[in-house]
Short mmCIF file of C-alpha atoms in Angstrom, two decimals:
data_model
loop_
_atom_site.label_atom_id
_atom_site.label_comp_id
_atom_site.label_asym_id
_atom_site.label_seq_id
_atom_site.Cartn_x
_atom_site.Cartn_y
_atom_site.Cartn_z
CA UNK D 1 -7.71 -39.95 18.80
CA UNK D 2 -5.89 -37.63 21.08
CA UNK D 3 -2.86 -40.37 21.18
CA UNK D 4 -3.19 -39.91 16.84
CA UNK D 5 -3.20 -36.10 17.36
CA UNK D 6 -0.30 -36.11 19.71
CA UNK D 7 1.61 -37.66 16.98
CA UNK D 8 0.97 -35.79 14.09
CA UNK D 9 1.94 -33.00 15.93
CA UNK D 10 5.06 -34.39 17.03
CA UNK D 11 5.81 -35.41 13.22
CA UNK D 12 5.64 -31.94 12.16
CA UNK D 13 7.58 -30.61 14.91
CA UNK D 14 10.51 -32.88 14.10
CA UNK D 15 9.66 -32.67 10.41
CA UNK D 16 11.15 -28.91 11.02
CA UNK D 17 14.14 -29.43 12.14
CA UNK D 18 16.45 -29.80 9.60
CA UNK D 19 14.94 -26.33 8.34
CA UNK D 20 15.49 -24.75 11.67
CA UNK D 21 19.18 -25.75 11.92
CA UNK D 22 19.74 -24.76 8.58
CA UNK D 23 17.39 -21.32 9.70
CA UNK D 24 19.94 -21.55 12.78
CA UNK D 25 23.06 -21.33 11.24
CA UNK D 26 22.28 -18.87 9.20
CA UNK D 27 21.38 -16.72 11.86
CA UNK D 28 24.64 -16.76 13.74
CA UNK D 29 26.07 -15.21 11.10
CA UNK D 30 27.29 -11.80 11.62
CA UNK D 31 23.94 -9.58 9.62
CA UNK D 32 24.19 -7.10 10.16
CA UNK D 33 27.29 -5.94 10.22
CA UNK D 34 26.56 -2.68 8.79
CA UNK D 35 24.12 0.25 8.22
CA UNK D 36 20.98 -1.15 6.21
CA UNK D 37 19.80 1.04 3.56
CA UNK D 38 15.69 1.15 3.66
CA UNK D 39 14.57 2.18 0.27
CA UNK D 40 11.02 4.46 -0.54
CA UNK D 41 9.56 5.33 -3.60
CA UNK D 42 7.57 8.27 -2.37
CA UNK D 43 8.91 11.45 -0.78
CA UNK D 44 8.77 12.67 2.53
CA UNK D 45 5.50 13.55 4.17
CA UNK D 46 3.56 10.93 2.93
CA UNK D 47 2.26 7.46 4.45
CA UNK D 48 5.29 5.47 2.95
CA UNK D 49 7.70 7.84 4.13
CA UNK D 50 5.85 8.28 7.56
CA UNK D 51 5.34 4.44 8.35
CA UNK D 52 8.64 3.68 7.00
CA UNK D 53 10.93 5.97 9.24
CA UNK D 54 9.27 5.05 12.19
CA UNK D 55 9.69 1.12 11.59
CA UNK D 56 13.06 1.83 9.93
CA UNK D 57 14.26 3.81 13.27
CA UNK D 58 12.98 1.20 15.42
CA UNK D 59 14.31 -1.76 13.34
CA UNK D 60 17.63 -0.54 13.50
CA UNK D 61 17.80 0.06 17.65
CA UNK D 62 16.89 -3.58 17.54
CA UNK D 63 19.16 -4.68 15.14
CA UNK D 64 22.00 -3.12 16.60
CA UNK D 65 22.98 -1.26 13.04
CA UNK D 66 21.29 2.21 11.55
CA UNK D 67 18.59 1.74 8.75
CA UNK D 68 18.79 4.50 6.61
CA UNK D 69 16.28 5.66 4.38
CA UNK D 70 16.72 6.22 1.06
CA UNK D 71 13.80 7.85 -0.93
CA UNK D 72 14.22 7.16 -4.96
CA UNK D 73 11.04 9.12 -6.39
CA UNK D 74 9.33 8.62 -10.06
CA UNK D 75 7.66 6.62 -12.22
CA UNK D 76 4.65 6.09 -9.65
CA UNK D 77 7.94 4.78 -7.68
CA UNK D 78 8.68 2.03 -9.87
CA UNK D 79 12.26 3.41 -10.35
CA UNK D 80 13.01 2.64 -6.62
CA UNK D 81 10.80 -0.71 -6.74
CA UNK D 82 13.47 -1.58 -10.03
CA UNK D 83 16.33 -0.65 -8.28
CA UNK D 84 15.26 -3.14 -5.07
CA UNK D 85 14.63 -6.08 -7.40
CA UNK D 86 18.43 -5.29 -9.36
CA UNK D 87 19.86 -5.44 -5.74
CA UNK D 88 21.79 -8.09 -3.91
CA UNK D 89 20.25 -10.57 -1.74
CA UNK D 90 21.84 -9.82 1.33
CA UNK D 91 19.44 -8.22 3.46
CA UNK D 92 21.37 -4.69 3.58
CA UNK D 93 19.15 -3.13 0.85
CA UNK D 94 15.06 -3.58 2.08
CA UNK D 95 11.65 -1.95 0.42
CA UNK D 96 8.51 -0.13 2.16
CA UNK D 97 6.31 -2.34 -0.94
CA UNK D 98 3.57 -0.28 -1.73
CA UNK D 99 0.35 -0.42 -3.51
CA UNK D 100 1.66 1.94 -6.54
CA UNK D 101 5.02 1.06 -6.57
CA UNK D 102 5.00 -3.14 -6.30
CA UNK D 103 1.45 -3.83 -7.62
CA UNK D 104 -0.25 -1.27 -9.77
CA UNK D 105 3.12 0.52 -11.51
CA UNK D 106 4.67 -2.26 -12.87
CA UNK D 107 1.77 -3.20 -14.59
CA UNK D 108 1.65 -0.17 -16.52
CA UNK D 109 4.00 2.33 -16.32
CA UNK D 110 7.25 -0.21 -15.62
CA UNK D 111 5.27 -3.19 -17.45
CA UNK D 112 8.35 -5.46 -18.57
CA UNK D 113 11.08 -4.19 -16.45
CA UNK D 114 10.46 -6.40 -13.45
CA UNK D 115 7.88 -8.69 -12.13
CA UNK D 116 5.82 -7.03 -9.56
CA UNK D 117 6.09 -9.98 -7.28
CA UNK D 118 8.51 -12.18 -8.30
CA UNK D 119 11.76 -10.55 -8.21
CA UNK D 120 10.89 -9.51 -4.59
CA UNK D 121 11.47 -11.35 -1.05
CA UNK D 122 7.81 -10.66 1.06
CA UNK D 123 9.09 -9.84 4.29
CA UNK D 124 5.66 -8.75 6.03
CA UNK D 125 2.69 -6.31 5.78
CA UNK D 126 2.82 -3.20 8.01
CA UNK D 127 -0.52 -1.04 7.32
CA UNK D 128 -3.48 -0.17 5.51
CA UNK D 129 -5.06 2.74 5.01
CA UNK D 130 -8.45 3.64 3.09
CA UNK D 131 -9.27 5.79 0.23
CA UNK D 132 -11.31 8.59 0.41
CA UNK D 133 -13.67 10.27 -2.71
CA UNK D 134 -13.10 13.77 -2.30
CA UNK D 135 -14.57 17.09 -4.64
CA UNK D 136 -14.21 20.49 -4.74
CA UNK D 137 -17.10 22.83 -3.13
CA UNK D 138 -18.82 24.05 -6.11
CA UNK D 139 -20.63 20.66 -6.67
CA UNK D 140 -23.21 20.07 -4.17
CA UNK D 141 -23.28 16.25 -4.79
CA UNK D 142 -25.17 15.16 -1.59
CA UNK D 143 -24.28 11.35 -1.75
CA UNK D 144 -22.94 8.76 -4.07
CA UNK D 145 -26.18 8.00 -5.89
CA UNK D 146 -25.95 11.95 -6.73
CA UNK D 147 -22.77 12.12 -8.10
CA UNK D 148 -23.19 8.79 -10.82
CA UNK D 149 -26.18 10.21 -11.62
CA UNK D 150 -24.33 13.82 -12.49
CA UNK D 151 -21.94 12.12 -14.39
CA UNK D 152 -24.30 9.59 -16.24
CA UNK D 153 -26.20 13.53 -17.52
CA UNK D 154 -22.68 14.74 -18.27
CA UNK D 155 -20.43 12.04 -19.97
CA UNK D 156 -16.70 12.71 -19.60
CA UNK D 157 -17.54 16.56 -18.06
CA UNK D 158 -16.10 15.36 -14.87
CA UNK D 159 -12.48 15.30 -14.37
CA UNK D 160 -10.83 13.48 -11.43
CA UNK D 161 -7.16 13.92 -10.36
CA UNK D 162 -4.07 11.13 -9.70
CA UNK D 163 -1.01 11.16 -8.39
CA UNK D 164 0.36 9.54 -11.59
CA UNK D 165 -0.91 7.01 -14.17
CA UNK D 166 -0.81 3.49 -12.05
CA UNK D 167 -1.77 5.48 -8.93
CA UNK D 168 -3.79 3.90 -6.52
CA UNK D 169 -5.80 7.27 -6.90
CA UNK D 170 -6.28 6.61 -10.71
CA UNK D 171 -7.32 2.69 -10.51
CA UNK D 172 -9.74 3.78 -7.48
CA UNK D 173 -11.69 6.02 -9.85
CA UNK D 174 -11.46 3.44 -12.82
CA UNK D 175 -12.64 0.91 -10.61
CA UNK D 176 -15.78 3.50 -9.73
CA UNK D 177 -16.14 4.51 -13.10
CA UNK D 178 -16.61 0.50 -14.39
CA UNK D 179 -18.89 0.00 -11.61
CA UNK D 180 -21.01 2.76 -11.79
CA UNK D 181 -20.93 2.77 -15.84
CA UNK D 182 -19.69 6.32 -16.18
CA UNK D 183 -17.20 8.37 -18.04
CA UNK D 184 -15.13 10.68 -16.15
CA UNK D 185 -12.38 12.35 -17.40
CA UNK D 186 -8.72 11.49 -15.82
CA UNK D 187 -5.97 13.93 -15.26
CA UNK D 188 -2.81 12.67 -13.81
CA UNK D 189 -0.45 14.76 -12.05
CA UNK D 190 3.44 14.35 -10.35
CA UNK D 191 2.85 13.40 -7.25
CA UNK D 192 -0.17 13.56 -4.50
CA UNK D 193 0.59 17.40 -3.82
CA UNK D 194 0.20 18.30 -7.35
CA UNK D 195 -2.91 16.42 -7.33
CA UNK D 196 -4.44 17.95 -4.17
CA UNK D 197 -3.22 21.71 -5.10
CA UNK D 198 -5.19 21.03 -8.31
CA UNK D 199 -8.09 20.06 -6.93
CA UNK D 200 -8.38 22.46 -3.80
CA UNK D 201 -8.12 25.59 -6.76
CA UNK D 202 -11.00 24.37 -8.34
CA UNK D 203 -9.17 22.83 -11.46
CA UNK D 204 -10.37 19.29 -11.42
CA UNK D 205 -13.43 17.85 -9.34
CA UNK D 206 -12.57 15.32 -7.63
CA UNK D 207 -9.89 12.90 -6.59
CA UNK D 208 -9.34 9.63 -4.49
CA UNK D 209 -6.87 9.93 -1.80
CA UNK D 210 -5.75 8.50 0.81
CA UNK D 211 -6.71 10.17 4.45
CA UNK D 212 -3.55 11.64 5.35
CA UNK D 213 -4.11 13.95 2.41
CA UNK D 214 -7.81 14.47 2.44
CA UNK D 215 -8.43 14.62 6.48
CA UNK D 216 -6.53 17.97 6.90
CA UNK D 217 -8.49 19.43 3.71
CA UNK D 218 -12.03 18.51 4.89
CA UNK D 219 -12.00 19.41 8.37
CA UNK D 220 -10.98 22.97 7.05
CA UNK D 221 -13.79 22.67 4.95
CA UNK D 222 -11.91 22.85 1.12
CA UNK D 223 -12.96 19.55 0.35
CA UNK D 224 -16.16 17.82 0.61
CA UNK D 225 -16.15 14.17 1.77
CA UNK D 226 -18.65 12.17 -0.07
CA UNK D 227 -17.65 8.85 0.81
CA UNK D 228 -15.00 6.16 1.30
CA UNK D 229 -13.62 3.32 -0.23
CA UNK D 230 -13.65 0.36 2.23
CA UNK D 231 -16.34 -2.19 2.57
CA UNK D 232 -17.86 -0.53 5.37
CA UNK D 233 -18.42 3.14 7.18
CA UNK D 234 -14.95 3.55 9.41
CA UNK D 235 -15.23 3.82 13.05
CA UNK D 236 -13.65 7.47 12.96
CA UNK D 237 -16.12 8.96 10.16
CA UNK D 238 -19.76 6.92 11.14
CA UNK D 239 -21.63 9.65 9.07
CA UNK D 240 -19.62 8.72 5.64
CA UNK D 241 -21.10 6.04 3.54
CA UNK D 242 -18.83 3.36 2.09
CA UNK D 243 -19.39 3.50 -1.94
CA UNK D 244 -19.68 -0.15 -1.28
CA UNK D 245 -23.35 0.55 0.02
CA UNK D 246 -23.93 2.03 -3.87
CA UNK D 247 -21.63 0.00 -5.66
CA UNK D 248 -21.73 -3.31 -3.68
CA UNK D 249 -17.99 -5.33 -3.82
CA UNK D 250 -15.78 -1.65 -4.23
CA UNK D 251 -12.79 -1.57 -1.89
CA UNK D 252 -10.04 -0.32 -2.66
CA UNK D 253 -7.30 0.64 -0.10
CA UNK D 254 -3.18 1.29 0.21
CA UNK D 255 -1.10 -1.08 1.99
CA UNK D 256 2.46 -0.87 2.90
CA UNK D 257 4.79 -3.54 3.22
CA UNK D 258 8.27 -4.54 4.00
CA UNK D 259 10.12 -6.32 1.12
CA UNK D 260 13.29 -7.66 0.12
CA UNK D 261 15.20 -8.14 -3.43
CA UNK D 262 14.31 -11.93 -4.76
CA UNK D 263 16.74 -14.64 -2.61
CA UNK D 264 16.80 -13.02 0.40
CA UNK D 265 17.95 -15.50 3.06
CA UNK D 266 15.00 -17.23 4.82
CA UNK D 267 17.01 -16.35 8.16
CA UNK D 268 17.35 -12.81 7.54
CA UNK D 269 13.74 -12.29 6.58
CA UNK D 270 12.25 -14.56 9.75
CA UNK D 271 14.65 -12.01 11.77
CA UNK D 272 12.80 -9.10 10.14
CA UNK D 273 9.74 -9.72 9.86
CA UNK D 274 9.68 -11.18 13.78
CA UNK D 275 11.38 -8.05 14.68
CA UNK D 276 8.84 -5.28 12.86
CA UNK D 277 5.55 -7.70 14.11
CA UNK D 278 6.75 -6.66 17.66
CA UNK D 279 7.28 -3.11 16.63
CA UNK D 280 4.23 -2.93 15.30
CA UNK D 281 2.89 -3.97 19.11
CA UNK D 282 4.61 -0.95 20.19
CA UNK D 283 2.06 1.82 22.26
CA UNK D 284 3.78 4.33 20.44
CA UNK D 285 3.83 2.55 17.30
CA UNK D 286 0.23 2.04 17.42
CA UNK D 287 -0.50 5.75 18.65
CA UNK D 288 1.60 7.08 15.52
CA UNK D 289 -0.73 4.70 12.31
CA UNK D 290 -3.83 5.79 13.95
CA UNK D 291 -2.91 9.48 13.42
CA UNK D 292 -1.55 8.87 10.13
CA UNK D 293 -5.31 6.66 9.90
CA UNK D 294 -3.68 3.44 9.22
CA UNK D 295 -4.83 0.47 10.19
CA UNK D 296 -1.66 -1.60 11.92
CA UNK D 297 -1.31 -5.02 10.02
CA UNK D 298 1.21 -7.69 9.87
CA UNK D 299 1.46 -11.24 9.61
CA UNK D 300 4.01 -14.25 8.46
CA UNK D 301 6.51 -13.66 5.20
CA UNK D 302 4.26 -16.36 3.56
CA UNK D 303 0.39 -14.77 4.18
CA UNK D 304 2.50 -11.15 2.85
CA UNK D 305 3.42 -13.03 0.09
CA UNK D 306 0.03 -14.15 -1.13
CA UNK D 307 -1.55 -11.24 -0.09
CA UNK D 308 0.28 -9.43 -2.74
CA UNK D 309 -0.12 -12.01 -4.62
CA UNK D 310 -3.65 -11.80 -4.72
CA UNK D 311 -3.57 -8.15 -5.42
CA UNK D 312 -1.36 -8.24 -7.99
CA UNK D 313 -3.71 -11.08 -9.79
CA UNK D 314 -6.95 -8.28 -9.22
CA UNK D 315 -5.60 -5.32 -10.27
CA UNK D 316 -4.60 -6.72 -13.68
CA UNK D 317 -7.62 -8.06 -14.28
CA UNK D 318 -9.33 -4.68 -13.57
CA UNK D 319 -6.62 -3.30 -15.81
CA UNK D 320 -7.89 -5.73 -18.05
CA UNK D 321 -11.67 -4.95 -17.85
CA UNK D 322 -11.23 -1.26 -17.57
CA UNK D 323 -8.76 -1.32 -20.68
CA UNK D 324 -6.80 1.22 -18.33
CA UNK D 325 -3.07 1.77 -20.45
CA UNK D 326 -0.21 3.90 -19.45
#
C-alpha cells in the first residue's frame, strides 16, 4: 500500500511538470517592469481602501515596482469593477474584488455590462469582515425578537439605510426582512457616510454596516448595537447576539479580494497571490485587519475563485426570492 501511495504521488508530481516549466518561463519574464496600477471602487477611509493600500504598499516593496492606487467611485463601484474586466491581461492593472462591487452590483445595478465572475482573473481572498444591525436611540428595541416583532405591528413604518442599491448593507436587510417575514422600508443613499449621517440624525432607523463604520458610533453611544450578522457572537463583542440565534442560517459578511481582468497569466497571478499570502502573515499586517475588525483570509487562486463563485450563485438567488430590483 505505501509502495502504491508512493507512486501516485510521484505520478502527480511529474504529471506537473510540463505546467511548471511552462509556469517557469513565464516567470522569467521581465513583470513587472513598471508601476502597477491597483484599482478600488470605494473611496478612501473605508475597508477597501484601508486593506488595499496596505497590501498594495507592501506588494510593490516586494515586487520591486510601485502599486498605485487608483480609486474609481460609483455605481455601488461597478464602474471601477467594468473598467478592470475592459482591461488588458497583463498583470499591470489589478482589483481589491469586493462584495458590492464583483458580486452583488453587477447583478443589479451593472446587470448586463459584465459578468461578475467571469470576465475576472481570482487572484486570492484577503479579509472578511462582519455586518453589524445598528438603530438610532429613540427605539428601545432590547433584542432581535423585539425588533421583528415592532416591525410585524408596524408594516413598512421602519426605514433602514444603504450605501446604494446592490449594497451589501441593502441585501443584509432584505435577507432579514425575508427571514423574519417583515416589511421595512429601504432608503438608499451615495455612499456609507451618507448612510451613517442619516441615520445618526435620526432620519432613518436603522442600517447594516460593516464595523469600521458602526464601532466608532456605538462606543460613543449614537448608535445602539442590537446584533450581528455572522453565524455566531464574535470574540470582541461576547454580549451581542448573532441574528443567526433568531433567524437560524443568516450570515452575511464583506470580503475583499485581489482580482485580475479575465486571462491574466497563470504565472503572474501564482506570483501574486504567493506574494500577498505572506503579507498577509505579516505582524503588522495582522495588527492593522484586527483594528479595521477584519478577519485575515487567504488561500489558492482556485478556492478564491469558487468562493466567489459560490457567492455570486447565493446572492442571485436571494435576489431572486426577495424580488430585490435596481
Amino acid at each position: 500500500m505505501k509502495t502504491l501511495a508512493r507512486r501516485r504521488q510521484l505520478l502527480a508530481a511529474l504529471s506537473t511538470l510540463p505546467l511548471l516549466g511552462v509556469r517557469g518561463a513565464l516567470a522569467q519574464d521581465k513583470w513587472p517592469s513598471k508601476p502597477i496600477k491597483l484599482m478600488i471602487g470605494f473611496p478612501p477611509g473605508g475597508g477597501a481602501d484601508a486593506m488595499g493600500r496596505l497590501v498594495g504598499a507592501k506588494l510593490g516593496e516586494r515586487l520591486g515596482q510601485p502599486v498605485i492606487v487608483d480609486n474609481r467611485t460609483g455605481a455601488t463601484g461597478t464602474i471601477c469593477s467594468e473598467m478592470v474586466a475592459k482591461a488588458a491581461p497583463d498583470g499591470y492593472t489589478l482589483q481589491v474584488a469586493h462584495i458590492n462591487s464583483n458580486a452583488i452590483g453587477p447583478l443589479l445595478v451593472a446587470k448586463g455590462k459584465f459578468h461578475p465572475i467571469d470576465d475576472f482573473t481570482p487572484i486570492t481572498l484577503i479579509g472578511i469582515t462582519p455586518q453589524m444591525l445598528c438603530h438610532h436611540p429613540k427605539h428601545k428595541f432590547k433584542d432581535v425578537p423585539a425588533l421583528i416583532a415592532y416591525a410585524k405591528a408596524n408594516p413598512g413604518k421602519l426605514t433602514f439605510a444603504s450605501s446604494g442599491v446592490g449594497s451589501i448593507q441593502h441585501i443584509a436587510a432584505e435577507d432579514f426582512k425575508l427571514r423574519a417575514g417583515v416589511d421595512m422600508l429601504h432608503v438608499p443613499f451615495k455612499g456609507t457616510g451618507e448612510a451613517m449621517a442619516a441615520l445618526l440624525s435620526g432620519d432613518v432607523d436603522l442600517t447594516f454596516s460593516s464595523t469600521g463604520s458602526a464601532v466608532p458610533q456605538v462606543k460613543g453611544g449614537k448608535l445602539i448595537l442590537l446584533a450581528v450578522g455572522s453565524p455566531k457572537r464574535l470574540a470582541d463583542y461576547p454580549n451581542t447576539p448573532a441574528i443567526a440565534e433568531t433567524l437560524p442560517g443568516y450570515d452575511i459578511a464583506t470580503w475583499y479580494g485581489l482580482a485580475g481582468p479575465k486571462g491574466l497569466p497563470p504565472a503572474i497571478v501564482d506570483r501574486i497571490a504567493s506574494e500577498v499570502q505572506a503579507i498577509l502573515k505579516l505582524p503588522d499586517v495582522q495588527k492593522r485587519f484586527h483594528e479595521l475588525d477584519a478577519t485575515v483570509s487567504s488561500g489558492s487562486p482556485k478556492q478564491f475563485g469558487d468562493f466567489w463563485r459560490a457567492e455570486v450563485t447565493r446572492y442571485q438567488k436571494l435576489i431572486n426570492d426577495a424580488k430585490i430590483t435596481a
